[in-house]
XYZ file of C-alpha atoms in Angstrom:
343
model
C -93.982 -19.530 -10.850
C -94.047 -18.594 -14.668
C -91.154 -17.407 -16.364
C -89.948 -13.792 -17.806
C -88.955 -12.259 -20.201
C -85.843 -10.990 -19.325
C -85.155 -7.479 -19.464
C -83.496 -5.035 -22.036
C -84.152 -8.577 -24.140
C -86.195 -8.152 -26.234
C -84.959 -8.890 -29.061
C -82.491 -11.591 -28.383
C -84.913 -14.012 -27.204
C -88.328 -15.579 -28.123
C -90.822 -17.352 -25.476
C -91.341 -20.973 -26.284
C -94.742 -21.306 -27.159
C -94.999 -25.230 -25.609
C -92.943 -24.470 -22.266
C -93.589 -20.756 -21.766
C -89.804 -20.495 -20.960
C -87.203 -17.219 -23.179
C -84.509 -18.945 -25.039
C -81.909 -17.401 -26.659
C -82.703 -16.673 -30.728
C -80.163 -18.290 -31.542
C -80.797 -21.774 -30.528
C -83.082 -23.265 -33.574
C -85.094 -25.816 -30.829
C -86.005 -24.727 -27.005
C -82.813 -26.339 -24.872
C -85.940 -26.243 -21.865
C -87.638 -28.360 -24.530
C -84.826 -31.064 -25.044
C -84.686 -31.343 -21.130
C -88.282 -32.079 -19.835
C -87.550 -34.793 -23.319
C -84.139 -35.934 -21.938
C -85.744 -36.789 -18.821
C -88.693 -38.295 -19.522
C -86.189 -40.821 -21.544
C -83.789 -41.035 -19.433
C -87.557 -41.948 -16.508
C -87.623 -44.755 -18.974
C -83.878 -45.964 -18.859
C -83.694 -48.061 -15.491
C -80.239 -46.044 -14.679
C -82.442 -43.258 -14.376
C -80.897 -41.239 -11.171
C -83.781 -38.823 -9.930
C -81.579 -36.758 -7.043
C -79.624 -35.047 -10.853
C -82.736 -33.601 -11.666
C -84.763 -30.799 -9.882
C -88.546 -30.224 -10.075
C -89.360 -27.737 -11.376
C -91.681 -24.543 -9.968
C -94.761 -23.174 -12.096
C -96.594 -20.172 -11.494
C -100.767 -21.603 -10.963
C -101.582 -18.833 -13.453
C -99.323 -20.091 -15.058
C -100.702 -23.057 -18.221
C -98.166 -26.351 -17.285
C -96.466 -26.998 -19.389
C -95.414 -31.151 -20.037
C -92.713 -32.278 -17.843
C -91.966 -31.948 -14.445
C -88.172 -31.919 -13.855
C -84.677 -31.072 -14.962
C -81.212 -32.025 -15.585
C -79.917 -30.134 -13.148
C -76.052 -30.212 -15.272
C -77.431 -28.560 -18.308
C -75.564 -25.062 -18.592
C -77.018 -25.047 -22.375
C -80.021 -22.575 -21.076
C -76.120 -20.965 -19.457
C -79.070 -20.855 -16.261
C -77.839 -24.498 -14.455
C -73.867 -25.110 -13.539
C -72.723 -28.530 -12.591
C -68.686 -29.277 -11.299
C -65.833 -27.837 -13.561
C -64.808 -30.470 -16.724
C -61.204 -31.608 -15.636
C -60.616 -30.353 -19.271
C -61.476 -26.397 -16.967
C -59.096 -27.771 -14.435
C -56.318 -27.767 -16.376
C -56.588 -25.065 -18.215
C -56.946 -23.828 -13.986
C -53.143 -25.137 -13.264
C -52.054 -24.334 -16.836
C -52.743 -20.450 -16.471
C -51.312 -20.716 -13.094
C -48.167 -22.223 -14.194
C -48.195 -18.782 -16.593
C -48.996 -16.799 -13.500
C -45.640 -17.870 -11.813
C -43.121 -18.139 -14.164
C -43.974 -14.234 -15.576
C -43.859 -13.559 -11.802
C -40.154 -15.272 -11.440
C -38.678 -14.118 -14.907
C -40.199 -10.297 -12.748
C -37.512 -10.893 -9.832
C -35.186 -13.064 -10.343
C -33.799 -11.513 -14.477
C -36.263 -7.816 -14.536
C -35.795 -7.034 -10.682
C -31.591 -7.035 -10.900
C -31.843 -4.182 -13.405
C -33.811 -2.053 -11.490
C -32.427 -2.469 -8.503
C -29.240 -1.569 -10.542
C -31.412 1.243 -11.980
C -31.899 2.948 -9.237
C -28.187 2.916 -7.657
C -27.215 4.345 -10.514
C -29.499 7.526 -9.032
C -27.342 9.841 -6.933
C -29.232 10.158 -4.211
C -28.396 13.818 -3.903
C -27.885 16.092 -6.137
C -26.316 18.259 -4.285
C -23.621 17.031 -1.305
C -22.543 19.400 0.915
C -19.612 19.896 0.912
C -16.213 19.999 3.423
C -15.766 23.303 5.012
C -11.897 20.887 5.948
C -9.597 24.165 3.778
C -7.731 21.514 1.725
C -3.898 21.282 2.510
C -1.374 23.976 1.076
C 1.029 22.840 -1.393
C 3.860 23.895 1.326
C 2.347 20.895 3.367
C 3.108 18.620 0.425
C 6.647 16.584 2.558
C 10.019 17.606 0.378
C 11.555 14.024 -0.689
C 14.978 13.486 2.153
C 18.286 13.853 1.309
C 18.920 9.558 0.873
C 15.500 9.344 -1.403
C 18.454 11.145 -4.266
C 18.870 9.386 -7.218
C 22.247 8.174 -6.817
C 25.338 7.468 -9.689
C 25.371 3.963 -10.983
C 27.936 2.145 -9.133
C 28.187 4.816 -6.373
C 26.994 3.518 -2.562
C 24.816 5.962 0.067
C 26.270 4.880 3.997
C 22.443 5.092 6.289
C 23.085 9.168 8.014
C 24.564 10.096 5.624
C 25.485 14.390 6.715
C 23.483 16.862 4.779
C 24.606 18.488 1.652
C 25.813 21.780 1.624
C 24.268 24.454 0.765
C 27.041 25.009 -1.529
C 27.251 21.994 -2.995
C 25.358 21.677 -6.363
C 26.767 18.072 -7.824
C 24.369 14.790 -7.424
C 26.592 12.736 -8.321
C 30.596 11.585 -9.489
C 32.691 9.114 -10.851
C 36.582 8.195 -10.333
C 38.922 8.266 -13.095
C 40.514 4.687 -11.849
C 39.092 1.770 -9.837
C 42.065 0.386 -9.788
C 45.805 0.708 -10.356
C 48.449 -0.696 -9.152
C 52.090 0.642 -7.988
C 55.165 -0.834 -7.611
C 59.412 -0.834 -6.675
C 59.456 0.001 -10.285
C 56.985 2.200 -10.115
C 56.533 3.466 -7.098
C 55.047 7.494 -8.273
C 51.972 8.107 -5.888
C 49.001 8.134 -7.920
C 46.522 11.078 -8.143
C 42.498 10.207 -8.194
C 39.891 12.290 -11.186
C 37.270 13.456 -9.530
C 34.627 14.154 -11.884
C 31.418 15.570 -11.122
C 27.852 14.910 -12.099
C 26.001 16.783 -14.132
C 28.662 18.643 -15.952
C 29.070 21.909 -14.373
C 27.974 21.003 -10.376
C 30.643 21.355 -7.201
C 30.837 19.330 -4.843
C 32.675 18.429 -1.557
C 35.530 15.002 -1.380
C 36.408 13.479 1.645
C 39.218 10.386 1.119
C 40.074 7.800 2.687
C 42.099 4.347 2.882
C 41.278 1.701 4.638
C 44.132 0.771 5.881
C 47.043 3.244 5.472
C 49.974 1.555 6.978
C 49.514 0.141 2.802
C 48.766 3.494 1.055
C 47.864 6.399 1.937
C 45.404 9.568 -0.132
C 45.709 12.709 0.450
C 43.071 15.654 0.524
C 43.465 16.050 -2.977
C 43.114 12.345 -3.565
C 47.045 11.106 -4.441
C 47.681 7.713 -3.302
C 51.050 6.715 -1.464
C 52.773 3.642 -0.277
C 53.046 3.858 3.435
C 55.786 1.025 2.969
C 54.128 -2.367 3.606
C 52.668 -4.445 0.943
C 49.625 -5.567 0.311
C 45.252 -4.515 -1.070
C 43.586 -1.446 0.639
C 40.474 0.362 -0.612
C 39.985 4.394 -1.783
C 37.053 5.556 -0.888
C 36.565 8.812 -1.924
C 33.337 10.113 -0.104
C 30.869 13.475 -1.535
C 28.963 15.266 0.991
C 25.056 13.747 1.302
C 26.406 9.332 1.760
C 27.055 9.474 -2.383
C 30.537 7.070 -2.442
C 32.400 6.229 -4.931
C 35.769 3.387 -4.194
C 38.807 2.869 -5.932
C 40.794 -0.641 -4.709
C 45.023 -0.195 -4.867
C 47.653 -3.407 -5.336
C 51.060 -1.961 -3.842
C 53.663 -4.530 -3.970
C 56.193 -0.631 -3.140
C 58.604 -2.523 -0.278
C 60.009 0.251 2.142
C 63.836 0.851 0.958
C 63.939 -1.243 -2.218
C 65.450 -0.267 -5.215
C 63.776 0.948 -8.355
C 64.659 -0.843 -10.345
C 66.544 -1.286 -14.014
C 67.401 -2.701 -16.956
C 70.807 -4.827 -18.202
C 71.726 -3.863 -22.017
C 72.442 -6.727 -24.559
C 76.032 -6.990 -23.579
C 74.395 -7.393 -19.776
C 76.740 -5.305 -18.945
C 74.908 -2.006 -16.330
C 72.722 0.497 -17.939
C 70.117 3.793 -17.480
C 68.054 2.959 -15.531
C 64.939 3.167 -17.529
C 61.100 2.871 -16.624
C 57.342 3.579 -16.718
C 54.818 5.705 -15.366
C 53.034 3.188 -14.965
C 53.482 -0.720 -14.952
C 49.521 -1.619 -14.182
C 46.542 0.067 -14.461
C 42.850 -0.241 -15.506
C 40.432 1.956 -17.318
C 36.989 1.853 -16.025
C 35.271 3.005 -18.875
C 35.255 3.174 -23.512
C 37.113 5.189 -24.447
C 39.077 6.169 -20.754
C 42.342 7.836 -22.060
C 45.597 7.180 -20.410
C 49.407 8.493 -20.969
C 52.543 5.805 -20.578
C 55.644 7.423 -19.647
C 58.964 6.240 -20.111
C 61.373 8.224 -17.525
C 65.479 7.488 -17.902
C 65.530 9.016 -21.420
C 65.284 11.308 -24.070
C 64.593 9.585 -26.921
C 61.179 8.904 -28.954
C 59.900 4.570 -27.399
C 58.380 3.185 -30.223
C 54.163 1.994 -28.633
C 53.310 -1.837 -29.402
C 49.523 -3.773 -27.897
C 49.175 -6.863 -27.206
C 45.224 -6.843 -28.372
C 44.329 -3.689 -30.307
C 40.193 -4.998 -29.628
C 40.201 -4.165 -25.418
C 43.189 -0.929 -26.850
C 44.737 1.063 -29.166
C 48.222 3.235 -28.445
C 49.125 6.129 -30.162
C 52.975 7.569 -30.635
C 52.643 9.727 -27.776
C 51.914 6.790 -24.655
C 48.350 7.521 -24.884
C 46.308 3.547 -23.805
C 42.754 4.364 -24.885
C 39.928 1.909 -23.737
C 38.235 -0.407 -26.687
C 35.863 -3.238 -24.802
C 36.306 -4.968 -21.278
C 39.866 -7.053 -21.125
C 42.844 -7.516 -20.925
C 46.519 -6.596 -23.443
C 49.777 -5.914 -22.307
C 51.947 -2.430 -23.960
C 55.288 -2.417 -25.183
C 57.634 0.873 -25.294
C 61.080 -0.337 -26.318
C 63.875 2.757 -25.943
C 67.325 2.440 -26.128
C 67.424 -0.795 -27.088
C 64.690 -1.479 -23.678
C 61.997 -3.193 -23.318
C 58.988 -2.258 -20.675
C 56.306 -3.397 -20.413
C 52.715 -2.275 -18.830
C 49.869 -4.532 -17.628
C 46.200 -2.462 -18.809
C 42.547 -3.105 -17.790
C 38.833 -2.801 -18.401
C 36.840 -3.162 -16.859
C 33.503 -1.771 -16.217
């Protein structure tokens, strides 16, 4: 069959005068004639293989042109194709590898960012609010008495009494944390209470750990009971707040108040201090010593003024922690008192 001119390609193709085939104007010579020439050359060679060429079919009305076979693998004319070349196969593999790499990047790197952005979007911008009423302020639990702050050094035993309505104090301190009673100074000592905050009030109950050594009344007055030893006085405020004071008692039943002799060895008037041993529990705490049995003015001195100081009227003031001795000289007699500063 005669070759037909491609439709719509009047200005782009020309017809070969020798073989009658149409070919693109971009060719300098007819590619089909060159194929026929190559066929004739191949046939003349010893390695000719007729299967590589195909018979051309000609229209009986058209004059036959030279040659009769066409190379099957010809691609210059655009009408014949063969198997892919190695270069094409390599290109396909590289393209597939690039596509697979792009998919991997999208799935492993970009995908999580997209998923995270979807989670950040509120799926329900208008959530239905609960109809459950909010608890009122009155429903809040009130702190128990035991949860209230306690003053330094106080103890709060379990199961303390309820705070009475008239009590405004949240804590208290005692004037002494320890003191001594002796045969020479057997006078009772009254422990004073200081409530906190300032100006507040409270009720204190007193108790002695050993009433056979010392006793204590409802006002905090501590007295020797006849037996020597050490006992602890406990002061308790309603609500469970407690403070303690340690008492060293060396007073024996029927013991004399003691006395001293003058330089000549003759008996003289018995003089005594109101304390022979006492404790101050904080810096600045004071205690006034007094000499009984004389109307003369004693001369006071103290062993270590860095621990405590003493004024002309016998007032001892705590300065720092430690122990020192106060000496009173009057009517030719020397009286001593131990001062303990502990806090």
